[in-house]
């Protein structure tokens, strides 16, 4: 199943953002991609960047964003393409929105929505309301999870997805600094899953470009670090010999190890095993 991590220009103009997203959908579909995902705030804009102050949510054009989402969803149906689009999600007038990823199917419908759970300290200061749960969805037999931005710093997010049996995590961020680059490779290698990272084009080359890391913890493909719009695409293949050790040996072994039975049945009853005060 071929996926793509996009890097698009994100502007304060929701309509322009929608055009950038749809252009990337057409280009990635022409390359045989089945699922393309976009960065945090790709459609709505992101806090402190395109949205300058929390008070601006009161003036945000929610109807325009919904219209753009419907147009994007319709294009998904025409292209037979899944798209995961970053945007704000409106709550009651008294509450800040969720920072979300909308999962749109190849039938042109909304499958589900992921709301960022681990917000940064500044995001909690009136910018966003935290989400409450992980989500997964399936494309062509591959199970997918989602994560956003600072969640790269929380190993439990990726460990939870590994336990739920996902093949890949779509990571969408407004920029990929060096610490995220390192963390994503570690999460992929430790949990033996693919991680696809989408980012805005304007944050490159100061930060890392859109890219996909394999279950071995190595970047498999990256966009050019020029800051131009584009996408990194990769075929997810569980039978790929390059990932045989990661997927067929390391991942099932580590799951057994974490359960602990393979160690408990080999514990020693020798008193010397419990002594800590002798050589």
mmCIF file of C-alpha atoms in Angstrom:
data_model
loop_
_atom_site.group_PDB
_atom_site.id
_atom_site.type_symbol
_atom_site.label_atom_id
_atom_site.label_comp_id
_atom_site.label_asym_id
_atom_site.label_seq_id
_atom_site.Cartn_x
_atom_site.Cartn_y
_atom_site.Cartn_z
ATOM 1 C CA UNK A 1 0.000 0.000 0.000
ATOM 2 C CA UNK A 2 1.639 3.205 -1.159
ATOM 3 C CA UNK A 3 1.513 6.229 1.147
ATOM 4 C CA UNK A 4 2.790 9.799 0.891
ATOM 5 C CA UNK A 5 3.841 12.433 3.422
ATOM 6 C CA UNK A 6 3.146 15.883 1.991
ATOM 7 C CA UNK A 7 4.778 19.236 2.546
ATOM 8 C CA UNK A 8 2.495 22.037 1.387
ATOM 9 C CA UNK A 9 2.512 25.798 1.817
ATOM 10 C CA UNK A 10 0.239 26.811 4.705
ATOM 11 C CA UNK A 11 -1.210 30.331 4.631
ATOM 12 C CA UNK A 12 -3.842 32.304 6.586
ATOM 13 C CA UNK A 13 -6.176 31.825 3.571
ATOM 14 C CA UNK A 14 -8.246 28.660 4.043
ATOM 15 C CA UNK A 15 -9.220 28.607 0.368
ATOM 16 C CA UNK A 16 -5.600 28.807 -0.768
ATOM 17 C CA UNK A 17 -4.663 26.028 1.658
ATOM 18 C CA UNK A 18 -7.424 23.875 0.207
ATOM 19 C CA UNK A 19 -6.079 24.461 -3.300
ATOM 20 C CA UNK A 20 -2.564 23.453 -2.201
ATOM 21 C CA UNK A 21 -3.917 20.292 -0.579
ATOM 22 C CA UNK A 22 -5.955 19.297 -3.636
ATOM 23 C CA UNK A 23 -3.035 19.908 -5.993
ATOM 24 C CA UNK A 24 -0.889 17.585 -3.875
ATOM 25 C CA UNK A 25 -3.654 14.983 -3.842
ATOM 26 C CA UNK A 26 -3.792 14.966 -7.637
ATOM 27 C CA UNK A 27 -0.001 14.721 -7.931
ATOM 28 C CA UNK A 28 0.314 11.924 -5.381
ATOM 29 C CA UNK A 29 -2.586 9.982 -6.863
ATOM 30 C CA UNK A 30 -0.876 10.132 -10.269
ATOM 31 C CA UNK A 31 2.146 8.489 -8.607
ATOM 32 C CA UNK A 32 0.020 5.557 -7.443
ATOM 33 C CA UNK A 33 -0.415 6.710 -3.841
ATOM 34 C CA UNK A 34 -3.407 5.309 -1.920
ATOM 35 C CA UNK A 35 -3.076 7.519 1.164
ATOM 36 C CA UNK A 36 -1.595 11.014 1.453
ATOM 37 C CA UNK A 37 -1.400 12.970 4.685
ATOM 38 C CA UNK A 38 -0.763 16.593 5.450
ATOM 39 C CA UNK A 39 0.757 18.620 8.247
ATOM 40 C CA UNK A 40 -0.733 19.966 11.433
ATOM 41 C CA UNK A 41 -3.065 22.852 10.575
ATOM 42 C CA UNK A 42 -2.620 22.303 6.832
ATOM 43 C CA UNK A 43 -6.124 23.610 6.085
ATOM 44 C CA UNK A 44 -6.976 25.877 9.020
ATOM 45 C CA UNK A 45 -3.535 27.260 9.757
ATOM 46 C CA UNK A 46 -1.715 26.682 13.032
ATOM 47 C CA UNK A 47 -1.536 28.574 16.331
ATOM 48 C CA UNK A 48 0.969 31.438 16.518
ATOM 49 C CA UNK A 49 1.702 31.016 12.808
ATOM 50 C CA UNK A 50 -1.403 31.668 10.693
ATOM 51 C CA UNK A 51 -3.647 32.090 13.759
ATOM 52 C CA UNK A 52 -2.018 34.974 15.595
ATOM 53 C CA UNK A 53 -3.930 34.948 18.900
ATOM 54 C CA UNK A 54 -6.456 32.633 20.623
ATOM 55 C CA UNK A 55 -9.077 35.376 20.320
ATOM 56 C CA UNK A 56 -8.971 34.932 16.530
ATOM 57 C CA UNK A 57 -10.854 31.634 16.852
ATOM 58 C CA UNK A 58 -13.972 33.724 17.498
ATOM 59 C CA UNK A 59 -13.604 35.166 13.987
ATOM 60 C CA UNK A 60 -12.440 31.981 12.287
ATOM 61 C CA UNK A 61 -14.391 31.096 9.148
ATOM 62 C CA UNK A 62 -15.653 27.643 10.161
ATOM 63 C CA UNK A 63 -18.096 27.483 7.273
ATOM 64 C CA UNK A 64 -15.291 28.028 4.773
ATOM 65 C CA UNK A 65 -13.182 25.299 6.351
ATOM 66 C CA UNK A 66 -16.120 22.870 6.268
ATOM 67 C CA UNK A 67 -16.768 23.715 2.617
ATOM 68 C CA UNK A 68 -13.100 23.076 1.791
ATOM 69 C CA UNK A 69 -13.169 19.768 3.689
ATOM 70 C CA UNK A 70 -16.217 18.682 1.706
ATOM 71 C CA UNK A 71 -14.504 19.630 -1.550
ATOM 72 C CA UNK A 72 -11.371 17.730 -0.524
ATOM 73 C CA UNK A 73 -13.495 14.715 0.445
ATOM 74 C CA UNK A 74 -15.251 14.793 -2.923
ATOM 75 C CA UNK A 75 -11.867 14.786 -4.670
ATOM 76 C CA UNK A 76 -10.859 11.771 -2.553
ATOM 77 C CA UNK A 77 -13.846 9.950 -4.028
ATOM 78 C CA UNK A 78 -12.955 10.968 -7.560
ATOM 79 C CA UNK A 79 -9.321 9.927 -7.179
ATOM 80 C CA UNK A 80 -10.058 6.835 -5.055
ATOM 81 C CA UNK A 81 -7.568 8.245 -2.577
ATOM 82 C CA UNK A 82 -7.469 8.445 1.227
ATOM 83 C CA UNK A 83 -6.382 11.822 2.629
ATOM 84 C CA UNK A 84 -5.578 12.852 6.203
ATOM 85 C CA UNK A 85 -5.860 16.613 6.573
ATOM 86 C CA UNK A 86 -4.759 18.779 9.485
ATOM 87 C CA UNK A 87 -7.234 21.395 10.687
ATOM 88 C CA UNK A 88 -8.917 22.870 13.731
ATOM 89 C CA UNK A 89 -12.186 21.324 14.911
ATOM 90 C CA UNK A 90 -14.853 23.631 16.308
ATOM 91 C CA UNK A 91 -16.283 23.019 19.784
ATOM 92 C CA UNK A 92 -18.748 25.092 21.801
ATOM 93 C CA UNK A 93 -18.181 28.843 21.588
ATOM 94 C CA UNK A 94 -16.673 28.925 25.089
ATOM 95 C CA UNK A 95 -14.047 26.251 24.344
ATOM 96 C CA UNK A 96 -10.940 26.406 22.137
ATOM 97 C CA UNK A 97 -11.025 24.001 19.156
ATOM 98 C CA UNK A 98 -9.323 20.636 18.899
ATOM 99 C CA UNK A 99 -6.086 20.412 16.929
ATOM 100 C CA UNK A 100 -7.178 17.622 14.602
ATOM 101 C CA UNK A 101 -6.501 15.330 11.677
ATOM 102 C CA UNK A 102 -9.528 14.572 9.468
ATOM 103 C CA UNK A 103 -9.394 11.104 7.884
ATOM 104 C CA UNK A 104 -11.180 11.125 4.504
ATOM 105 C CA UNK A 105 -11.872 7.912 2.599
ATOM 106 C CA UNK A 106 -11.534 6.953 -1.047
ATOM 107 C CA UNK A 107 -15.342 6.980 -1.146
ATOM 108 C CA UNK A 108 -15.447 10.695 -0.331
ATOM 109 C CA UNK A 109 -16.608 10.353 3.275
ATOM 110 C CA UNK A 110 -15.246 11.245 6.699
ATOM 111 C CA UNK A 111 -13.902 8.057 8.334
ATOM 112 C CA UNK A 112 -12.872 9.490 11.694
ATOM 113 C CA UNK A 113 -10.988 12.354 13.303
ATOM 114 C CA UNK A 114 -7.908 12.347 15.525
ATOM 115 C CA UNK A 115 -7.672 15.102 18.136
ATOM 116 C CA UNK A 116 -4.227 15.892 19.517
ATOM 117 C CA UNK A 117 -4.042 14.612 23.085
ATOM 118 C CA UNK A 118 -0.695 15.864 24.378
ATOM 119 C CA UNK A 119 -0.791 19.629 23.944
ATOM 120 C CA UNK A 120 2.187 21.859 24.551
ATOM 121 C CA UNK A 121 2.195 24.251 27.489
ATOM 122 C CA UNK A 122 1.478 27.201 25.197
ATOM 123 C CA UNK A 123 -1.291 25.346 23.326
ATOM 124 C CA UNK A 124 -3.109 24.899 26.639
ATOM 125 C CA UNK A 125 -3.125 28.673 27.075
ATOM 126 C CA UNK A 126 -6.350 29.210 25.130
ATOM 127 C CA UNK A 127 -5.238 27.808 21.775
ATOM 128 C CA UNK A 128 -6.633 24.276 21.785
ATOM 129 C CA UNK A 129 -8.648 21.739 23.782
ATOM 130 C CA UNK A 130 -6.955 18.330 24.227
ATOM 131 C CA UNK A 131 -8.377 15.171 22.687
ATOM 132 C CA UNK A 132 -8.965 12.010 24.678
ATOM 133 C CA UNK A 133 -8.214 8.884 22.659
ATOM 134 C CA UNK A 134 -6.069 7.222 20.022
ATOM 135 C CA UNK A 135 -7.739 6.357 16.726
ATOM 136 C CA UNK A 136 -6.961 3.759 14.085
ATOM 137 C CA UNK A 137 -8.335 3.075 10.625
ATOM 138 C CA UNK A 138 -7.566 0.560 7.880
ATOM 139 C CA UNK A 139 -6.580 1.026 4.239
ATOM 140 C CA UNK A 140 -6.067 -2.025 2.007
ATOM 141 C CA UNK A 141 -5.475 -4.251 5.017
ATOM 142 C CA UNK A 142 -2.927 -1.922 6.646
ATOM 143 C CA UNK A 143 -3.842 -0.509 10.037
ATOM 144 C CA UNK A 144 -2.953 3.155 10.579
ATOM 145 C CA UNK A 145 -2.682 5.416 13.651
ATOM 146 C CA UNK A 146 -2.191 9.181 13.983
ATOM 147 C CA UNK A 147 -0.056 11.522 16.089
ATOM 148 C CA UNK A 148 0.597 15.259 16.056
ATOM 149 C CA UNK A 149 3.656 17.428 16.750
ATOM 150 C CA UNK A 150 4.836 17.347 20.393
ATOM 151 C CA UNK A 151 3.432 13.831 20.715
ATOM 152 C CA UNK A 152 6.748 12.794 19.145
ATOM 153 C CA UNK A 153 8.149 13.341 22.644
ATOM 154 C CA UNK A 154 5.794 10.821 24.266
ATOM 155 C CA UNK A 155 6.925 7.200 23.746
ATOM 156 C CA UNK A 156 3.647 5.898 25.180
ATOM 157 C CA UNK A 157 1.772 7.218 22.133
ATOM 158 C CA UNK A 158 3.712 4.952 19.783
ATOM 159 C CA UNK A 159 3.873 2.012 22.206
ATOM 160 C CA UNK A 160 0.078 2.128 22.478
ATOM 161 C CA UNK A 161 -0.243 1.996 18.706
ATOM 162 C CA UNK A 162 2.159 -0.960 18.564
ATOM 163 C CA UNK A 163 0.021 -2.845 21.085
ATOM 164 C CA UNK A 164 -3.071 -2.152 18.989
ATOM 165 C CA UNK A 165 -1.392 -3.737 15.962
ATOM 166 C CA UNK A 166 -0.893 -0.763 13.682
ATOM 167 C CA UNK A 167 1.444 -1.024 10.711
ATOM 168 C CA UNK A 168 2.140 2.703 10.442
ATOM 169 C CA UNK A 169 1.650 5.987 12.288
ATOM 170 C CA UNK A 170 0.929 9.201 10.402
ATOM 171 C CA UNK A 171 2.775 11.986 12.211
ATOM 172 C CA UNK A 172 1.720 15.511 11.264
ATOM 173 C CA UNK A 173 3.594 18.508 12.632
ATOM 174 C CA UNK A 174 4.092 22.212 12.007
ATOM 175 C CA UNK A 175 7.805 21.704 11.451
ATOM 176 C CA UNK A 176 10.098 18.784 12.283
ATOM 177 C CA UNK A 177 12.997 19.982 14.490
ATOM 178 C CA UNK A 178 16.045 17.821 15.094
ATOM 179 C CA UNK A 179 14.729 16.319 18.337
ATOM 180 C CA UNK A 180 11.578 15.153 16.529
ATOM 181 C CA UNK A 181 13.696 13.702 13.721
ATOM 182 C CA UNK A 182 15.645 11.660 16.252
ATOM 183 C CA UNK A 183 12.569 10.653 18.260
ATOM 184 C CA UNK A 184 10.611 9.463 15.233
ATOM 185 C CA UNK A 185 13.431 7.191 14.118
ATOM 186 C CA UNK A 186 13.648 5.792 17.641
ATOM 187 C CA UNK A 187 9.879 5.180 17.920
ATOM 188 C CA UNK A 188 9.827 3.449 14.521
ATOM 189 C CA UNK A 189 12.799 1.242 15.341
ATOM 190 C CA UNK A 190 11.723 0.374 18.885
ATOM 191 C CA UNK A 191 8.144 -0.449 17.891
ATOM 192 C CA UNK A 192 8.972 -1.869 14.434
ATOM 193 C CA UNK A 193 6.457 0.203 12.461
ATOM 194 C CA UNK A 194 6.498 2.781 9.702
ATOM 195 C CA UNK A 195 6.168 6.465 10.633
ATOM 196 C CA UNK A 196 5.244 8.970 7.952
ATOM 197 C CA UNK A 197 6.017 12.599 8.815
ATOM 198 C CA UNK A 198 4.248 15.538 7.097
ATOM 199 C CA UNK A 199 5.304 19.166 7.550
ATOM 200 C CA UNK A 200 4.714 22.625 6.013
ATOM 201 C CA UNK A 201 6.975 23.480 3.106
ATOM 202 C CA UNK A 202 7.895 26.874 4.588
ATOM 203 C CA UNK A 203 9.551 25.272 7.641
ATOM 204 C CA UNK A 204 12.080 23.537 5.356
ATOM 205 C CA UNK A 205 15.133 23.772 5.067
ATOM 206 C CA UNK A 206 15.470 25.188 8.616
ATOM 207 C CA UNK A 207 13.833 21.992 9.820
ATOM 208 C CA UNK A 208 13.543 18.500 8.362
ATOM 209 C CA UNK A 209 11.467 17.852 5.221
ATOM 210 C CA UNK A 210 8.528 15.478 4.906
ATOM 211 C CA UNK A 211 9.766 11.895 5.080
ATOM 212 C CA UNK A 212 8.916 8.282 5.916
ATOM 213 C CA UNK A 213 10.941 6.138 8.324
ATOM 214 C CA UNK A 214 10.891 2.350 8.081
ATOM 215 C CA UNK A 215 10.336 -0.261 10.816
ATOM 216 C CA UNK A 216 14.114 -0.520 11.112
ATOM 217 C CA UNK A 217 14.388 3.068 12.354
ATOM 218 C CA UNK A 218 16.017 4.395 9.181
ATOM 219 C CA UNK A 219 14.595 7.107 6.957
ATOM 220 C CA UNK A 220 13.433 5.314 3.819
ATOM 221 C CA UNK A 221 12.537 8.379 1.750
ATOM 222 C CA UNK A 222 12.609 12.157 2.175
ATOM 223 C CA UNK A 223 11.446 15.197 0.260
ATOM 224 C CA UNK A 224 14.175 17.432 -1.085
ATOM 225 C CA UNK A 225 15.236 19.895 1.653
ATOM 226 C CA UNK A 226 14.642 22.902 -0.589
ATOM 227 C CA UNK A 227 11.413 24.116 0.965
ATOM 228 C CA UNK A 228 9.445 23.477 -2.219
ATOM 229 C CA UNK A 229 6.037 21.831 -2.049
ATOM 230 C CA UNK A 230 6.180 18.111 -2.701
ATOM 231 C CA UNK A 231 5.700 14.703 -1.139
ATOM 232 C CA UNK A 232 7.711 11.678 -0.036
ATOM 233 C CA UNK A 233 6.079 8.395 -1.069
ATOM 234 C CA UNK A 234 6.809 4.790 -0.147
ATOM 235 C CA UNK A 235 5.305 1.364 -0.694
ATOM 236 C CA UNK A 236 4.395 -0.284 2.608
ATOM 237 C CA UNK A 237 5.129 -3.978 2.133
ATOM 238 C CA UNK A 238 5.146 -6.415 5.041
ATOM 239 C CA UNK A 239 6.983 -8.924 2.808
ATOM 240 C CA UNK A 240 9.851 -6.556 1.988
ATOM 241 C CA UNK A 241 13.067 -8.509 2.803
ATOM 242 C CA UNK A 242 14.642 -5.302 4.093
ATOM 243 C CA UNK A 243 12.192 -5.331 6.997
ATOM 244 C CA UNK A 244 12.077 -9.078 7.676
ATOM 245 C CA UNK A 245 14.006 -8.826 10.941
ATOM 246 C CA UNK A 246 12.043 -5.814 12.191
ATOM 247 C CA UNK A 247 8.573 -7.075 11.296
ATOM 248 C CA UNK A 248 8.818 -10.848 11.543
ATOM 249 C CA UNK A 249 11.409 -11.343 14.274
ATOM 250 C CA UNK A 250 11.995 -8.275 16.437
ATOM 251 C CA UNK A 251 8.393 -7.080 16.741
ATOM 252 C CA UNK A 252 6.827 -10.400 17.828
ATOM 253 C CA UNK A 253 9.800 -11.155 20.103
ATOM 254 C CA UNK A 254 9.580 -7.769 21.836
ATOM 255 C CA UNK A 255 5.856 -8.251 22.371
ATOM 256 C CA UNK A 256 6.558 -11.562 24.123
ATOM 257 C CA UNK A 257 9.319 -9.921 26.142
ATOM 258 C CA UNK A 258 7.037 -7.094 27.272
ATOM 259 C CA UNK A 259 4.397 -9.596 28.379
ATOM 260 C CA UNK A 260 7.073 -11.129 30.600
ATOM 261 C CA UNK A 261 6.031 -14.804 30.589
ATOM 262 C CA UNK A 262 9.209 -15.928 28.816
ATOM 263 C CA UNK A 263 11.201 -14.515 31.750
ATOM 264 C CA UNK A 264 8.903 -15.509 34.625
ATOM 265 C CA UNK A 265 9.068 -19.189 33.656
ATOM 266 C CA UNK A 266 12.872 -19.061 33.841
ATOM 267 C CA UNK A 267 13.247 -17.318 37.182
ATOM 268 C CA UNK A 268 15.633 -18.958 39.629
ATOM 269 C CA UNK A 269 14.730 -20.085 43.168
ATOM 270 C CA UNK A 270 18.402 -20.081 44.132
ATOM 271 C CA UNK A 271 18.799 -17.903 47.282
ATOM 272 C CA UNK A 272 21.911 -16.376 45.748
ATOM 273 C CA UNK A 273 19.669 -14.884 43.082
ATOM 274 C CA UNK A 274 18.007 -12.716 45.735
ATOM 275 C CA UNK A 275 21.137 -11.667 47.593
ATOM 276 C CA UNK A 276 22.429 -8.188 46.823
ATOM 277 C CA UNK A 277 25.165 -8.016 49.452
ATOM 278 C CA UNK A 278 27.704 -10.550 48.203
ATOM 279 C CA UNK A 279 29.895 -11.200 45.187
#
